[in-house]
Short mmCIF file of C-alpha atoms in Angstrom, two decimals:
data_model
loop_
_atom_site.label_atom_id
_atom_site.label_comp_id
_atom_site.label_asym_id
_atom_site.label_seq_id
_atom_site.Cartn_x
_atom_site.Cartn_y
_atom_site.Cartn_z
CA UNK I 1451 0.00 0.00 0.00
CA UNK I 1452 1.27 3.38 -0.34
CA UNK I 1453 2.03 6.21 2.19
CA UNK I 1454 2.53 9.74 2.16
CA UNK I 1455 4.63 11.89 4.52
CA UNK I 1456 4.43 15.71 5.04
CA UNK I 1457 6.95 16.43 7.51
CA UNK I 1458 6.43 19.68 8.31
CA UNK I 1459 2.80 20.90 10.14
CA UNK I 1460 3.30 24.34 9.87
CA UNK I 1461 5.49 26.80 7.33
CA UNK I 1462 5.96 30.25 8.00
CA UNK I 1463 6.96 32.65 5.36
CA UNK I 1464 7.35 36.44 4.59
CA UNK I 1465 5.34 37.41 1.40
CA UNK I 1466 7.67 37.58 -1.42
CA UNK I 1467 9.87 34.88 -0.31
CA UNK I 1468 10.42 31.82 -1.88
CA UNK I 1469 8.76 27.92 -0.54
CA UNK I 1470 9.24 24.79 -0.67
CA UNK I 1471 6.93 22.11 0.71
CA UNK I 1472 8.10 18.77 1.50
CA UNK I 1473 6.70 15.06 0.63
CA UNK I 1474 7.87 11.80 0.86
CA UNK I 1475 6.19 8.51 -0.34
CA UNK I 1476 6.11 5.32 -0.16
CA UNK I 1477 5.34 3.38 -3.25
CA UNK I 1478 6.89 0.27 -5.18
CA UNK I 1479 6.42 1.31 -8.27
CA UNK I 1480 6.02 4.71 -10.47
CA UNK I 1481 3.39 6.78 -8.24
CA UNK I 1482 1.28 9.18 -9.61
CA UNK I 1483 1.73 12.43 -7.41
CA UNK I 1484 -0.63 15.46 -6.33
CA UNK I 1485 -0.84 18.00 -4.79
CA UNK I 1486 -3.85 20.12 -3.58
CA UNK I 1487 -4.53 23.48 -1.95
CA UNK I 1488 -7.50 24.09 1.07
CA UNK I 1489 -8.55 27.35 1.84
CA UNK I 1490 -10.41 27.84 4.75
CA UNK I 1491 -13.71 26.71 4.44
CA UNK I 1492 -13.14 25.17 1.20
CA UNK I 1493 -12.59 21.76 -0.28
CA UNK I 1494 -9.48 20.72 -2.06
CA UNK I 1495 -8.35 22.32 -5.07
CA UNK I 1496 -5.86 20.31 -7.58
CA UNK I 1497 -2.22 22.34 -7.76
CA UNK I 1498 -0.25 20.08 -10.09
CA UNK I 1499 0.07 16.25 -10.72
CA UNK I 1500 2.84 14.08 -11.66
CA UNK I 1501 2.45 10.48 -13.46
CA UNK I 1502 5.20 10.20 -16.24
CA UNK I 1503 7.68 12.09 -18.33
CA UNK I 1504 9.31 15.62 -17.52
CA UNK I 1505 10.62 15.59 -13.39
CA UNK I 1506 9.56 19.19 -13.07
CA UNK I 1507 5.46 19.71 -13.22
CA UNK I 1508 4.18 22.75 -13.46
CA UNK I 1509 0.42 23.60 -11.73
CA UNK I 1510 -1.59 26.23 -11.23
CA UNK I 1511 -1.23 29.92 -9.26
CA UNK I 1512 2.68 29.73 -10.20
CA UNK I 1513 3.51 26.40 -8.44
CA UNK I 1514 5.66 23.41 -9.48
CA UNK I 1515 6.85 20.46 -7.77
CA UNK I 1516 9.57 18.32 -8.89
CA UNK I 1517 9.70 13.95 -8.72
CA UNK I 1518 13.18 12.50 -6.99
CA UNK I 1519 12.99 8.77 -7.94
CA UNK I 1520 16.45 8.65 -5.68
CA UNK I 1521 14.35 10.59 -2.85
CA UNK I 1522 10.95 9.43 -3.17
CA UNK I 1523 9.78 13.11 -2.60
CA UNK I 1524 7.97 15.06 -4.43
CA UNK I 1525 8.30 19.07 -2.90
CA UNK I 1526 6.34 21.86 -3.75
CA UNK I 1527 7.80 24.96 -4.26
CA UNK I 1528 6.93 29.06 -5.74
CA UNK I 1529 9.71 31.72 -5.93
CA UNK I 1530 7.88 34.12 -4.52
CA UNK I 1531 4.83 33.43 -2.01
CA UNK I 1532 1.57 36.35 -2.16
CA UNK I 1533 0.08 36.33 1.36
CA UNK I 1534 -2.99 34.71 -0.79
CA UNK I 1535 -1.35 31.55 -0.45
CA UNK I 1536 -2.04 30.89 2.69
CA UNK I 1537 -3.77 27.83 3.14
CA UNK I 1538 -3.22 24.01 3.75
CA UNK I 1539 -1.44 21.59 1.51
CA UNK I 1540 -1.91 18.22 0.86
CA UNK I 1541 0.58 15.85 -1.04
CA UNK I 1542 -1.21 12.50 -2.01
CA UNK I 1543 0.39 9.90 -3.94
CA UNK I 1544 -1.85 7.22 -6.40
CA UNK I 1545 -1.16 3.47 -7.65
CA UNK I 1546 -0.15 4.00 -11.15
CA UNK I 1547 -1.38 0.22 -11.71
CA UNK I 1548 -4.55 0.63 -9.72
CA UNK I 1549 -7.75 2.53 -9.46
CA UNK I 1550 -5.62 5.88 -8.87
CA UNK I 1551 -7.31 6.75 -5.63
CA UNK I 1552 -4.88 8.91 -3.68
CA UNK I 1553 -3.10 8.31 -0.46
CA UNK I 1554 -3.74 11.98 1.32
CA UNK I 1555 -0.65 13.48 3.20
CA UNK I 1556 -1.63 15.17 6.53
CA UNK I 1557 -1.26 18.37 5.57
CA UNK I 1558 1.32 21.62 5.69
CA UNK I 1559 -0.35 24.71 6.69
CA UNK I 1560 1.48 27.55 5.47
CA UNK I 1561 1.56 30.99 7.03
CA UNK I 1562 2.61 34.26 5.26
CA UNK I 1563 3.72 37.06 6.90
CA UNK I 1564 3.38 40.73 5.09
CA UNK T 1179 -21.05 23.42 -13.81
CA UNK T 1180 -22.21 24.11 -10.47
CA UNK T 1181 -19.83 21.56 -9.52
CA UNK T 1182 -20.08 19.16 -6.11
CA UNK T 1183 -22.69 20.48 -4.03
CA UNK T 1184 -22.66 19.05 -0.31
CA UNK T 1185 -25.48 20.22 2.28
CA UNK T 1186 -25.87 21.39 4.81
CA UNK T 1187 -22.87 23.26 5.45
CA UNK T 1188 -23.11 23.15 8.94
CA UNK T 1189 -24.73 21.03 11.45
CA UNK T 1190 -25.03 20.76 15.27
CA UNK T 1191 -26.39 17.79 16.60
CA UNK T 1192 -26.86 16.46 20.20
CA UNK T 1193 -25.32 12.86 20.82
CA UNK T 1194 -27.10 10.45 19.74
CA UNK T 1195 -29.47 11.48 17.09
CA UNK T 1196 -29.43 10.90 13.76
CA UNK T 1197 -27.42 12.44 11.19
CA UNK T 1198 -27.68 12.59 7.24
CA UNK T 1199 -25.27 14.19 5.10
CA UNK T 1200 -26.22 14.89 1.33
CA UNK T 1201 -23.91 15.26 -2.00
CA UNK T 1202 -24.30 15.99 -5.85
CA UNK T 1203 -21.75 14.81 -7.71
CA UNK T 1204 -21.11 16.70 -10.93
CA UNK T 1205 -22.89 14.85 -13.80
CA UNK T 1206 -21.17 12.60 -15.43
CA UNK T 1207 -18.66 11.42 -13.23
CA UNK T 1208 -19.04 7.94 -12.37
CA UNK T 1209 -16.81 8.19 -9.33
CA UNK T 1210 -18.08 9.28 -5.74
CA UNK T 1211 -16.03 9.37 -2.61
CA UNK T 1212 -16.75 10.46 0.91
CA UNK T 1213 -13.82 11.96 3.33
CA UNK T 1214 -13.30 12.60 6.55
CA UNK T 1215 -10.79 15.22 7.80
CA UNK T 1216 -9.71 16.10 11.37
CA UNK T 1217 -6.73 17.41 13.12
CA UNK T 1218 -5.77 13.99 14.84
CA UNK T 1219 -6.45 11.74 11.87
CA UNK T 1220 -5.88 14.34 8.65
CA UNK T 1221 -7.96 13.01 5.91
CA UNK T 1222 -9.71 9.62 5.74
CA UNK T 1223 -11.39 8.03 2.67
CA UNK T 1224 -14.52 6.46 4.35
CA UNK T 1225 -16.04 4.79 1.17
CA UNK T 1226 -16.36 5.30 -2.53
CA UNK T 1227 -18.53 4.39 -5.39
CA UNK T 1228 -18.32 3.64 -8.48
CA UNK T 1229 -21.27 3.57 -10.78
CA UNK T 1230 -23.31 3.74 -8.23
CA UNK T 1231 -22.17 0.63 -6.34
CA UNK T 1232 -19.85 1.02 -2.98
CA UNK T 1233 -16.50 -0.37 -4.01
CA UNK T 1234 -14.59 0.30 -0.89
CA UNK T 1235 -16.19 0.65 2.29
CA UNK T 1236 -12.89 -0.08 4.32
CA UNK T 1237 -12.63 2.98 6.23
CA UNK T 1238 -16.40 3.50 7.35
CA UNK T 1239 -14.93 3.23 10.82
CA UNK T 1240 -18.20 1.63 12.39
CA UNK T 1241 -21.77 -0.14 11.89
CA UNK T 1242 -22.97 3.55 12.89
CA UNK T 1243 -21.62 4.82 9.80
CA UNK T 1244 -23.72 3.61 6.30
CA UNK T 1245 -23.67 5.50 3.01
CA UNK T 1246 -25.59 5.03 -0.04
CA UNK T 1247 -25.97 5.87 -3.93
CA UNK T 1248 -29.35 5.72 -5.03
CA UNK T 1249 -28.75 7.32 -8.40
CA UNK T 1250 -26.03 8.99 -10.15
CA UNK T 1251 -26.74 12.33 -8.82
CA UNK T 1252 -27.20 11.72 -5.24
CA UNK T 1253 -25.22 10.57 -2.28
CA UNK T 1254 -25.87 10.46 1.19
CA UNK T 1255 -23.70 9.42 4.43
CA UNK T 1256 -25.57 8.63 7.52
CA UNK T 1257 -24.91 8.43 11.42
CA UNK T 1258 -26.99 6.58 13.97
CA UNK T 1259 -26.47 7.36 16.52
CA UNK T 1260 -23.92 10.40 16.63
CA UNK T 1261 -21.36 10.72 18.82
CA UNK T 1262 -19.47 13.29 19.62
CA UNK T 1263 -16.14 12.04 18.04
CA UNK T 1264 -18.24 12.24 14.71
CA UNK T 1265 -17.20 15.71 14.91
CA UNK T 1266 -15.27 16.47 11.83
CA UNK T 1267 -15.59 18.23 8.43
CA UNK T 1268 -16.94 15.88 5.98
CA UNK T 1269 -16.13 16.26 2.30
CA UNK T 1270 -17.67 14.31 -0.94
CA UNK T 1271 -15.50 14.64 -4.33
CA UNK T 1272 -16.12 13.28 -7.71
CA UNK T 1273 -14.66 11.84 -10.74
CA UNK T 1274 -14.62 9.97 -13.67
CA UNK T 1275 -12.32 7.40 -14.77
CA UNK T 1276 -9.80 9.05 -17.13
CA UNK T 1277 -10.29 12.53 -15.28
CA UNK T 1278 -8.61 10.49 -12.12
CA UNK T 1279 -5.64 9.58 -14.03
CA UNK T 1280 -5.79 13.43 -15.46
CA UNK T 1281 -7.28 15.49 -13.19
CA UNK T 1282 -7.69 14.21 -9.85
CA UNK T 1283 -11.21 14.80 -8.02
CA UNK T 1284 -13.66 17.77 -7.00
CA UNK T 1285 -13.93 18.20 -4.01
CA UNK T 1286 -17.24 19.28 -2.46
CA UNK T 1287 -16.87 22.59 0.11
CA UNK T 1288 -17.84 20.45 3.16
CA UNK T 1289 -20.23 19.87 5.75
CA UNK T 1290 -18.50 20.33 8.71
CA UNK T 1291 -20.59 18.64 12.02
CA UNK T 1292 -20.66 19.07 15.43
CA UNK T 1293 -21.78 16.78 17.63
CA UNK T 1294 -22.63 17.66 21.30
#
């Protein structure tokens, strides 16, 4: 079965700096990769996905996340954070040779400071 | 596309009475899930459908817990009786078989209950 690790509850930024948002699975074979956004009182919102081809994805809002075979991670990152992008994250990681229902990190809440 | 519509979007219940939960999938998907999230236990995938029919009901975590698909454009997840620990923010999402593979799910906004 696969797993997904977000090691880090909380992030704390200042606006205009750059993130990245770590992830770590667990999977014995090619995963496919997400990552969603949660604003407050929201559901979840895709970002970006990974399941083949070019390392570096690119999503929506100006994020990308890059695949590390060698690290089984898959981070999140943005050069420069608006305080907009506050909210929680949520890696999950999919069977590529199942049904493709994701494995849900617990989350990285991310704080920006003006 | 008005997209996944979950109701209500709040409810406060006193232990042990009953508790029904409602979703609309978007139409067309074929794919319904029900989640669970809370700050001890993140987000849980309680059971999903496919076509209508429950594939996985693994993580329903007790008998008090039953959800069903009547049609394609209805779901509903029910609690009897409610507990406090119930308490949680529950989501619905949808999908449809290639847009898993392509574009994950849609997530409902949430019905987020309180039981006291």
């Amino acid at each position: 079965a696969q797993s997904v690790t977000q090691p880090d509850i909380h992030i704390t930024v200042s606006e205009g700096a750059s993130l990245e948002l770590r992830c770590n699975y667990s999977y014995g074979a090619t995963p496919y990769l997400f990552w969603y956004v949660q604003s407050p009182g929201q559901g979840l919102q895709l970002l970006l996905k990974y399941f083949s081809g070019d390392t570096l994805v690119q999503g929506i809002k100006g994020f990308e996340a890059e695949f590390k075979r060698s690290q089984s991670s898959f981070n999140l990152r943005k050069p420069s954070v608006h305080w907009s992008d506050a909210a929680e994250y949520f890696c999950a990681v999919g069977a590529s040779g199942g049904s493709y229902i994701p494995t849900f990190g617990r989350g990285t809440s991310l704080i920006v400071h003006p | 596309d008005a997209g996944v519509i979950q109701s209500p979007r709040h409810e406060v219940t006193e232990m042990g009475q009953e508790v029904t939960l409602r979703c609309k999938p978007i139409s067309g998907h074929d794919y319904l899930f029900w989640y669970r999230q809370t700050m001890m236990r993140g987000l849980e995938l309680l059971i999903y459908f496919n076509n209508n029919v429950p594939i996985d009901d693994s993580g329903m975590p007790e008998d008090r817990f039953s959800a069903k698909m009547p049609n394609a454009s209805f779901s509903t997840l029910k609690i009897q009786p409610s507990e406090p620990r119930d308490s949680a923010v529950y989501f619905c999402a949808s999908s449809y078989q290639d847009s898993l593979a392509n574009y994950g799910y849609t997530f409902g906004s949430g019905t987020r209950l309180t039981v006291v």
